[in-house]
Short mmCIF file of C-alpha atoms in Angstrom, two decimals:
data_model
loop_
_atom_site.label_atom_id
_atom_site.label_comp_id
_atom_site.label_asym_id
_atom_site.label_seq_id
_atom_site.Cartn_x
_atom_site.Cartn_y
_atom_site.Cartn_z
CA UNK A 11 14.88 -21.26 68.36
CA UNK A 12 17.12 -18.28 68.16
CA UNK A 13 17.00 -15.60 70.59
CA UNK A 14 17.81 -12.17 69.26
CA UNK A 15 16.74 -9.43 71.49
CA UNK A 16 17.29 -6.24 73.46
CA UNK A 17 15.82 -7.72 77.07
CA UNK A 18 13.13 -5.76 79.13
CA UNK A 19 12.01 -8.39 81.82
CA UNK A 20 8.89 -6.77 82.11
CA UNK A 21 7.90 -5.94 78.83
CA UNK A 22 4.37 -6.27 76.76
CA UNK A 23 1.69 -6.27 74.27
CA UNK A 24 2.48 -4.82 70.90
CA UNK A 25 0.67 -3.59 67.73
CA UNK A 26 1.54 -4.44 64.44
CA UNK A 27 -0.04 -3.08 60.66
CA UNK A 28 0.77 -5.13 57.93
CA UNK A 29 1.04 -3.45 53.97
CA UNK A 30 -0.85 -5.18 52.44
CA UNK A 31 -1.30 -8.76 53.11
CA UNK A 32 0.83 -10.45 50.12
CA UNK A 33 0.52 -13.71 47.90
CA UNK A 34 3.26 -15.59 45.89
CA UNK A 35 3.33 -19.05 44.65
CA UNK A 36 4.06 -22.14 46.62
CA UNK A 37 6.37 -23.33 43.89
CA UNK A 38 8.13 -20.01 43.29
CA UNK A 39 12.07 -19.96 42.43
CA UNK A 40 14.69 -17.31 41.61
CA UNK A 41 17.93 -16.36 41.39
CA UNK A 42 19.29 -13.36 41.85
CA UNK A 43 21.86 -10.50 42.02
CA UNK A 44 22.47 -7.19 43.65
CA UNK A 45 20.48 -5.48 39.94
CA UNK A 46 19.98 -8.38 37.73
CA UNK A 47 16.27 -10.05 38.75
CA UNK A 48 15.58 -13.94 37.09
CA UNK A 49 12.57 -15.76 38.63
CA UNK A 50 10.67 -18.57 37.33
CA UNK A 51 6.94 -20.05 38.31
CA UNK A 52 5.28 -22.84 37.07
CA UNK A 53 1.81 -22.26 37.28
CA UNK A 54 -1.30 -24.50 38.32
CA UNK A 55 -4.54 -25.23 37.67
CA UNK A 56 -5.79 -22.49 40.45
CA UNK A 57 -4.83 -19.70 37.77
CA UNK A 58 -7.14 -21.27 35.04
CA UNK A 59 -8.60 -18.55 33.16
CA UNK A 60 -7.44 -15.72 35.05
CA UNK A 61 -5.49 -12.68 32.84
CA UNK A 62 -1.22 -13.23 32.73
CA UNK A 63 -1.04 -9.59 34.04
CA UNK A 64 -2.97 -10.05 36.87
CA UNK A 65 -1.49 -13.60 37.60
CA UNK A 66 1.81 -12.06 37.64
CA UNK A 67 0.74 -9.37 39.82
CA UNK A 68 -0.03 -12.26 42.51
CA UNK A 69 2.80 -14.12 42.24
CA UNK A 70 5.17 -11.06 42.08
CA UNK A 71 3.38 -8.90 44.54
CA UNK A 72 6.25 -6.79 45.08
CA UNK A 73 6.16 -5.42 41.74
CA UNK A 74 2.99 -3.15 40.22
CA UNK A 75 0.41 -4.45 37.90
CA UNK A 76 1.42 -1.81 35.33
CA UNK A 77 5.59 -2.39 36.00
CA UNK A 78 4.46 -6.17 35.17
CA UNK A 79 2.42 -5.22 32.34
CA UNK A 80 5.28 -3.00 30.83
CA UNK A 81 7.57 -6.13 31.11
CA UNK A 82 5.19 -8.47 29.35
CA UNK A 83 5.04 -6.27 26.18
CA UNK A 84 8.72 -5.50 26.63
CA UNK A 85 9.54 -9.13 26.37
CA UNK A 86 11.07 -9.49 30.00
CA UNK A 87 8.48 -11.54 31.49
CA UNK A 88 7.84 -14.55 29.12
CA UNK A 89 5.37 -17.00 29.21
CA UNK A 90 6.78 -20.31 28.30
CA UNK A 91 9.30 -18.56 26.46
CA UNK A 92 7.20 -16.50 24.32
CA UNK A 93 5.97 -13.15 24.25
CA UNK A 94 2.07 -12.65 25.05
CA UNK A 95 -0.08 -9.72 25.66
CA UNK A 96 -1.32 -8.63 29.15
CA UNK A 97 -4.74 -10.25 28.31
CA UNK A 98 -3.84 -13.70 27.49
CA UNK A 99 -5.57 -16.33 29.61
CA UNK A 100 -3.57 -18.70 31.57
CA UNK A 101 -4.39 -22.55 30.95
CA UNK A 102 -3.16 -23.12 34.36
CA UNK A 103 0.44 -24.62 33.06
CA UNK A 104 2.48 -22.00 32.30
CA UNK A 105 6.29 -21.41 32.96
CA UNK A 106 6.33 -18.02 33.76
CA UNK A 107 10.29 -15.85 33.93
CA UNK A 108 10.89 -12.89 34.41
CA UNK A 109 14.67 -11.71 33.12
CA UNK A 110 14.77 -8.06 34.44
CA UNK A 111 17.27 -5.51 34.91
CA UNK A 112 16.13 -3.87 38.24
CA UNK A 113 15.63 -0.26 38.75
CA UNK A 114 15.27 2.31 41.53
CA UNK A 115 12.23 1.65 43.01
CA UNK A 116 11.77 4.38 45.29
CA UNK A 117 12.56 8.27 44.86
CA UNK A 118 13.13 8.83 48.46
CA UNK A 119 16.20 10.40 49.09
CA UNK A 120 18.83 8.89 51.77
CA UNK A 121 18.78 10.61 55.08
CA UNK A 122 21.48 10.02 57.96
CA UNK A 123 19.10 9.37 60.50
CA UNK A 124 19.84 6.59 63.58
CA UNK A 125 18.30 3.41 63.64
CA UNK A 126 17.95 1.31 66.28
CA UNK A 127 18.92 -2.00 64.66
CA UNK A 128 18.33 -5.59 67.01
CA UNK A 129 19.34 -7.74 64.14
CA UNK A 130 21.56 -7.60 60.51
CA UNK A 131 22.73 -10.05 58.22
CA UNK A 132 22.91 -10.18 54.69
CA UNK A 133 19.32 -11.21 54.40
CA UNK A 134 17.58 -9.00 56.88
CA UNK A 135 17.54 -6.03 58.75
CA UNK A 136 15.31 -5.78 62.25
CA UNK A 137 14.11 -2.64 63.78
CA UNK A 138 13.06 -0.95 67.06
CA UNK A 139 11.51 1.83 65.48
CA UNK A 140 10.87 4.88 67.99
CA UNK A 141 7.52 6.55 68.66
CA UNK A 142 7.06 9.41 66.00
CA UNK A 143 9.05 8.29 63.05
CA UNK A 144 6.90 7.41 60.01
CA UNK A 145 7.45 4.52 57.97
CA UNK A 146 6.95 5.44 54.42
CA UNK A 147 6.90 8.61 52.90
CA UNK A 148 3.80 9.52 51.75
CA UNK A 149 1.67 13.43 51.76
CA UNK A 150 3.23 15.70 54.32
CA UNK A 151 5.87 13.44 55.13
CA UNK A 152 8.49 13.36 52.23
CA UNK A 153 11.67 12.98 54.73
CA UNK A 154 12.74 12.00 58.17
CA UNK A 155 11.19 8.30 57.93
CA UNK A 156 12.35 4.94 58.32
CA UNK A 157 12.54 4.19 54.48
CA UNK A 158 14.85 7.72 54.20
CA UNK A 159 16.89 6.02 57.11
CA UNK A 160 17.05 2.77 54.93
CA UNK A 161 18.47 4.27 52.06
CA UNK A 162 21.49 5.79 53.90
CA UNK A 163 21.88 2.90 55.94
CA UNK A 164 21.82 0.05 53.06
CA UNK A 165 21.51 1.76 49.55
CA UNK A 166 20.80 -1.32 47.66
CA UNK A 167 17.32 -1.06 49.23
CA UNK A 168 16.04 1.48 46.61
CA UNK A 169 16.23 -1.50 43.90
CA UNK A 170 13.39 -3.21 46.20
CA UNK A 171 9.78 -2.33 46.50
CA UNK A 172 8.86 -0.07 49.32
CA UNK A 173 12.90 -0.28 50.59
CA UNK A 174 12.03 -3.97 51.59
CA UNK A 175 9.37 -3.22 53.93
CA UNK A 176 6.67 -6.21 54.29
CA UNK A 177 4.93 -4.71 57.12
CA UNK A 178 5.01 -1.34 59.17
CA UNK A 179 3.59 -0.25 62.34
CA UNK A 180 2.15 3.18 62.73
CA UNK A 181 4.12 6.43 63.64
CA UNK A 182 2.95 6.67 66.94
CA UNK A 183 3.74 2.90 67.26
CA UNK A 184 6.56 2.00 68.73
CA UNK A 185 8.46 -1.32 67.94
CA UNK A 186 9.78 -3.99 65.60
CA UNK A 187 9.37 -4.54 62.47
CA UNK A 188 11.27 -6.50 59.99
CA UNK A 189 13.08 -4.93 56.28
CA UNK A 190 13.97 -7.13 54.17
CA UNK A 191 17.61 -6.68 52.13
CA UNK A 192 17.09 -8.91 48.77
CA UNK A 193 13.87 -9.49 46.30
CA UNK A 194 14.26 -13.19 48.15
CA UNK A 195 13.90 -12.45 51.39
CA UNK A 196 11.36 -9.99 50.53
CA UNK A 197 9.60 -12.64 48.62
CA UNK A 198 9.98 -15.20 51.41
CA UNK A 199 9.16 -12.94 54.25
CA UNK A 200 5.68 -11.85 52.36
CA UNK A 201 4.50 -15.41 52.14
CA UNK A 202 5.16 -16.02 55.64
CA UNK A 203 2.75 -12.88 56.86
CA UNK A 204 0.55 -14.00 54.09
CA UNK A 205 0.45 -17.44 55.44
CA UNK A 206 0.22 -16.04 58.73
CA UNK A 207 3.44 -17.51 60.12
CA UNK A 208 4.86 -14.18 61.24
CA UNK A 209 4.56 -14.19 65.23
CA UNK A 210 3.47 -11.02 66.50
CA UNK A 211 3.14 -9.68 69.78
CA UNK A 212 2.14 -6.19 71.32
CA UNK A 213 1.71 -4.58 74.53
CA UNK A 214 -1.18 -2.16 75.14
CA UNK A 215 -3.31 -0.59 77.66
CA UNK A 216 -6.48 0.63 77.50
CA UNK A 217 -9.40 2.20 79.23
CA UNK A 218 -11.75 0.01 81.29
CA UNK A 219 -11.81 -3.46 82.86
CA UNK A 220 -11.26 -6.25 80.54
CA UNK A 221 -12.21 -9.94 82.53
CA UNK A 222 -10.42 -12.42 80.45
CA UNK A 223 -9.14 -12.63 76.95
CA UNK A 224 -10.44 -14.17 73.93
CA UNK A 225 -10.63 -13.17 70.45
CA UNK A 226 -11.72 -10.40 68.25
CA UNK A 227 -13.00 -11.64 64.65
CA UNK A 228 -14.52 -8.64 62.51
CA UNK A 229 -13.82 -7.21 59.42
CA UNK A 230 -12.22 -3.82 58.49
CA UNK A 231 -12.27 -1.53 55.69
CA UNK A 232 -11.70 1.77 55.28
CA UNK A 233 -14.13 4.26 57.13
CA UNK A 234 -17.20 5.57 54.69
CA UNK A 235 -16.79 9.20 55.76
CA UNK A 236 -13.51 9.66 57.95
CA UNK A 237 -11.32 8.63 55.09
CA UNK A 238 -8.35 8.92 58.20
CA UNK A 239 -10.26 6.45 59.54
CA UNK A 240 -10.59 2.11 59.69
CA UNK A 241 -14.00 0.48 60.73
CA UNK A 242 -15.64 -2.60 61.12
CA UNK A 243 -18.28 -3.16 58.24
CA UNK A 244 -19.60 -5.59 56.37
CA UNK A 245 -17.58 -6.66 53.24
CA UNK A 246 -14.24 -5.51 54.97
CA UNK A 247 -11.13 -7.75 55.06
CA UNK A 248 -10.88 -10.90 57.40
CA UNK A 249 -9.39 -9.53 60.56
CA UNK A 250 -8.45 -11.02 63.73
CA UNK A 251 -7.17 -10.20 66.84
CA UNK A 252 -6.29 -13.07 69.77
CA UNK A 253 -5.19 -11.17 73.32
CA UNK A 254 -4.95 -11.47 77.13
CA UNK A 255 -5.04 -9.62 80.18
CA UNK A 256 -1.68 -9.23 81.54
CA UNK A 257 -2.29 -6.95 84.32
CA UNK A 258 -5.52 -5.28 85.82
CA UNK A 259 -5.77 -1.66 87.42
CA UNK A 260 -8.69 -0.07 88.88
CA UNK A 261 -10.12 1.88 85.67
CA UNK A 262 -7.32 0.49 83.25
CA UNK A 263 -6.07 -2.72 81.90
CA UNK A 264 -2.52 -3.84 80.04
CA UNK A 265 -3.07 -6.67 77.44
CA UNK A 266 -1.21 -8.31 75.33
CA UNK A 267 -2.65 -9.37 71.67
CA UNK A 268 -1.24 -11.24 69.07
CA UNK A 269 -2.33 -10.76 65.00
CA UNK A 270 -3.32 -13.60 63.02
CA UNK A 271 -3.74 -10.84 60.10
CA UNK A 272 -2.49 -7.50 59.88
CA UNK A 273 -5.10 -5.15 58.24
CA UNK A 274 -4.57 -1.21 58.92
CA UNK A 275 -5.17 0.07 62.54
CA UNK A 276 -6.53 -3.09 63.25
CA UNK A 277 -5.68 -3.39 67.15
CA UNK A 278 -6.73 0.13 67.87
CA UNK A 279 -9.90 -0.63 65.58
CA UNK A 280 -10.66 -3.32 67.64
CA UNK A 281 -10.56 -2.66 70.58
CA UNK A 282 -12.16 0.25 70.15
CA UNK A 283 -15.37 -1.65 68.56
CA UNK A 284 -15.56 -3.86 71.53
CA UNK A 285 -15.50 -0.79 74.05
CA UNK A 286 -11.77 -0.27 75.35
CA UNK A 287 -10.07 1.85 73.76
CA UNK A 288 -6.39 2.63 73.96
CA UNK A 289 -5.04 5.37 76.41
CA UNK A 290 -3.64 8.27 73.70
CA UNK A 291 -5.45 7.26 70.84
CA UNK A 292 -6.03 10.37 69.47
CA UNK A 293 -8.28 8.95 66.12
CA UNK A 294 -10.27 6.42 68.16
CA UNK A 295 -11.08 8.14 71.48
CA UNK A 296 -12.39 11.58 71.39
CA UNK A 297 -11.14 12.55 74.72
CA UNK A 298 -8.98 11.67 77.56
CA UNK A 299 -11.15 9.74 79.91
CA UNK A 300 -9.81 11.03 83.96
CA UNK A 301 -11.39 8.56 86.44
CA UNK A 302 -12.92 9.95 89.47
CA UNK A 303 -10.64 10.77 91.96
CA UNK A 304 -7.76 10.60 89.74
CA UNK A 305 -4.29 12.10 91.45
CA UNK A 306 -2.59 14.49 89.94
CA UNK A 307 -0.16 12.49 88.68
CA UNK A 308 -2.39 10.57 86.57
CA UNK A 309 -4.62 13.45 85.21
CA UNK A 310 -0.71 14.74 84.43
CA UNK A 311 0.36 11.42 82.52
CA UNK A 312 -2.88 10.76 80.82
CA UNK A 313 -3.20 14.00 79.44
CA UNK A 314 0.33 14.42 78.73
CA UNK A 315 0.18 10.45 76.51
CA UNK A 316 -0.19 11.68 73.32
CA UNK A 317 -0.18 8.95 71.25
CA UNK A 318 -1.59 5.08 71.33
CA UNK A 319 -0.40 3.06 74.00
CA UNK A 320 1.17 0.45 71.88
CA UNK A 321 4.08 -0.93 71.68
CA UNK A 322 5.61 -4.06 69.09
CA UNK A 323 7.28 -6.01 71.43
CA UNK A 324 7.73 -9.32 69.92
CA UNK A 325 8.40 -10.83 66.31
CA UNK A 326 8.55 -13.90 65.05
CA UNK A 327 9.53 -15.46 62.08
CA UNK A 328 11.61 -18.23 59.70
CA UNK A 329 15.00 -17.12 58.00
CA UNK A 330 14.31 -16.60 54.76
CA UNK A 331 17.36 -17.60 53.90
CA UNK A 332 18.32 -20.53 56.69
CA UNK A 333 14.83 -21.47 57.61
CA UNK A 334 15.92 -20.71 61.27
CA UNK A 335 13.24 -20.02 63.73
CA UNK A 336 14.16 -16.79 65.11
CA UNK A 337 12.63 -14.56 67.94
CA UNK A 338 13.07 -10.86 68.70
CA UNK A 339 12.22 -8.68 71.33
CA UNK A 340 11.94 -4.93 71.71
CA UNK A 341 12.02 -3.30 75.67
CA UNK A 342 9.12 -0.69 76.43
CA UNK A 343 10.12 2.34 75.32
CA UNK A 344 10.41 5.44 78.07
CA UNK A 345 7.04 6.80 77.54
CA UNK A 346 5.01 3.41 77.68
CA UNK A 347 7.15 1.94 80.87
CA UNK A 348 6.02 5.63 83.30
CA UNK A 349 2.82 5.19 82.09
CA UNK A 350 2.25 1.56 83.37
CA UNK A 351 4.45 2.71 86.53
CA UNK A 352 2.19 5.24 87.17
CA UNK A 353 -1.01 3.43 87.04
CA UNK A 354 0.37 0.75 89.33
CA UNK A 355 1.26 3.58 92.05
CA UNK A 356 -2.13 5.92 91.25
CA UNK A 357 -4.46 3.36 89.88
CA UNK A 358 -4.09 0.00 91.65
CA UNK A 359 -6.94 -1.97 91.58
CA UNK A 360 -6.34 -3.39 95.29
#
């Protein structure tokens, strides 16, 4: 296995959130250039029945339903060479090709803003992002995020969905996360998370004494009434959350938990459900929480943690290109390493 990393001996648990998780085809094929797209799928029996439009919008995930349907009656996406209407039923054995001159995809503007890049090749591009910097623009935030830093930093990324991001972490997440560079690696690197092949790994510390690790299996959807919000209810998505205790302090403990999916929130939402929630999370704990007797010093750095404490430390995944097994690691950043210094010196549990 391949090693790429920036080293922190001592480094942690990590939190991940997925987009959306994605599907494509086991058999799927392309070939492409920097703005010219050609994929083919041959399709099986599992899509007997089902509508071509919303077919294609599984096996092309990257792409909207309506882009997909707007290349069906356009004649770009043919289905064994013919032209067909968004409501035609699949009989399962299709040949399915798309022959598509890409577009922008994005109408976020470049912005020369640093990166922190562990990894680049022609294929992918891996990221420490910092604490504070959102991932995709959306309300309120129409600059100074990672996708704006994308666009200066690789232009070709605006002919990709979302700037070739398959997953992000939060804003007050700190971490890696992978971008991908081509429609193939995108495509490859969405079937690993979706197969849940990505190897994820975060660092975080919470409030309270947790004994011994196990597993967290509950579903989340978005909240009923807090539309900010994720919460475990019924009918959510499958969500699960494997972790163990690293080290234990008095009132606190550092863990580290790994995602077997990557649903929104879904570490904080977690461990919040199951009573210990994260130091700083300032949407899952109402208050800072001051033990008794508390120094100072801690009162100072627990009030003065504004955000989660969580922190992507490692990712794992397959070349998309080579098929190499590769392994990156991200140091704690500033913040997260005084915090854990200062509960070993104030907080101690012997």
């Amino acid at each position: 296995m391949t090693s790429a990393q920036s080293s922190n001996t001592n480094f942690s648990e990590t939190d991940f959130n997925l987009l959306e998780d994605s599907e494509d085809a086991d058999n799927h094929t392309s070939d492409t250039t920097a703005t010219r797209l050609s994929l083919q799928v041959q399709l099986d029996e599992t899509y007997l029945g089902q509508r071509i439009d919303q077919v294609a919008a599984l096996v092309w995930s990257e792409f909207s339903r309506e882009k997909l349907k707007q290349w069906l009656k356009d004649g770009h996406l043919l289905v064994n060479g013919n032209i067909v209407k968004p409501k035609h039923r699949c009989e399962g054995t299709e040949l399915l090709t798309l022959e598509v001159e890409l577009e922008a995809q994005t109408t976020s503007q470049p912005e020369n803003i640093p990166l922190n890049i562990v990894y680049e090749d022609d294929d992918i591009l891996v990221i420490n992002k910092p604490v504070g910097m959102v991932v995709h623009p959306g309300a309120g935030n129409s600059s100074g995020t990672l996708v704006n830093a994308l666009l200066y930093h690789f232009p070709k990324l605006a002919e990709l969905s979302r700037a070739g991001l398959v997953h992000r972490i939060d804003k007050d997440t700190s971490g890696l996360l992978v971008v991908a560079k081509s429609l193939e690696a995108q495509f490859s690197l969405s079937k690993q998370l979706a197969n849940k092949t990505v190897y994820r790994v975060y660092d975080l510390v919470v409030y309270g004494n947790i004994i011994a690790g196990g597993t967290i299996d509950e579903p989340i959807k978005r909240h009923p009434v807090d539309r900010v919000k994720m919460a475990i209810l019924p009918g959510g998505r499958d969500a699960v959350t494997h972790y163990n205790v690293k080290e234990r302090f008095k009132d606190f403990t550092r863990v580290q938990a790994r995602l077997e999916t990557g649903r929104t929130h879904q570490i904080r939402v977690h461990f919040s459900y199951i009573g210990y929630g994260l130091i700083g999370d300032q949407v899952y704990m109402n208050r800072v929480r001051v033990p008794a007797g508390a120094s100072e010093l801690l009162i100072e750095t627990l009030r003065g943690f504004k955000r989660q404490a969580l922190h992507a430390a490692k990712l794992g995944l397959k070349h998309p290109r080579t098929g190499e097994e590769m392994l990156f690691e991200a140091p704690w950043p500033e913040d997260f390493t005084h915090l854990v210094n200062v509960l070993r010196s104030e907080n101690a549990a012997y």
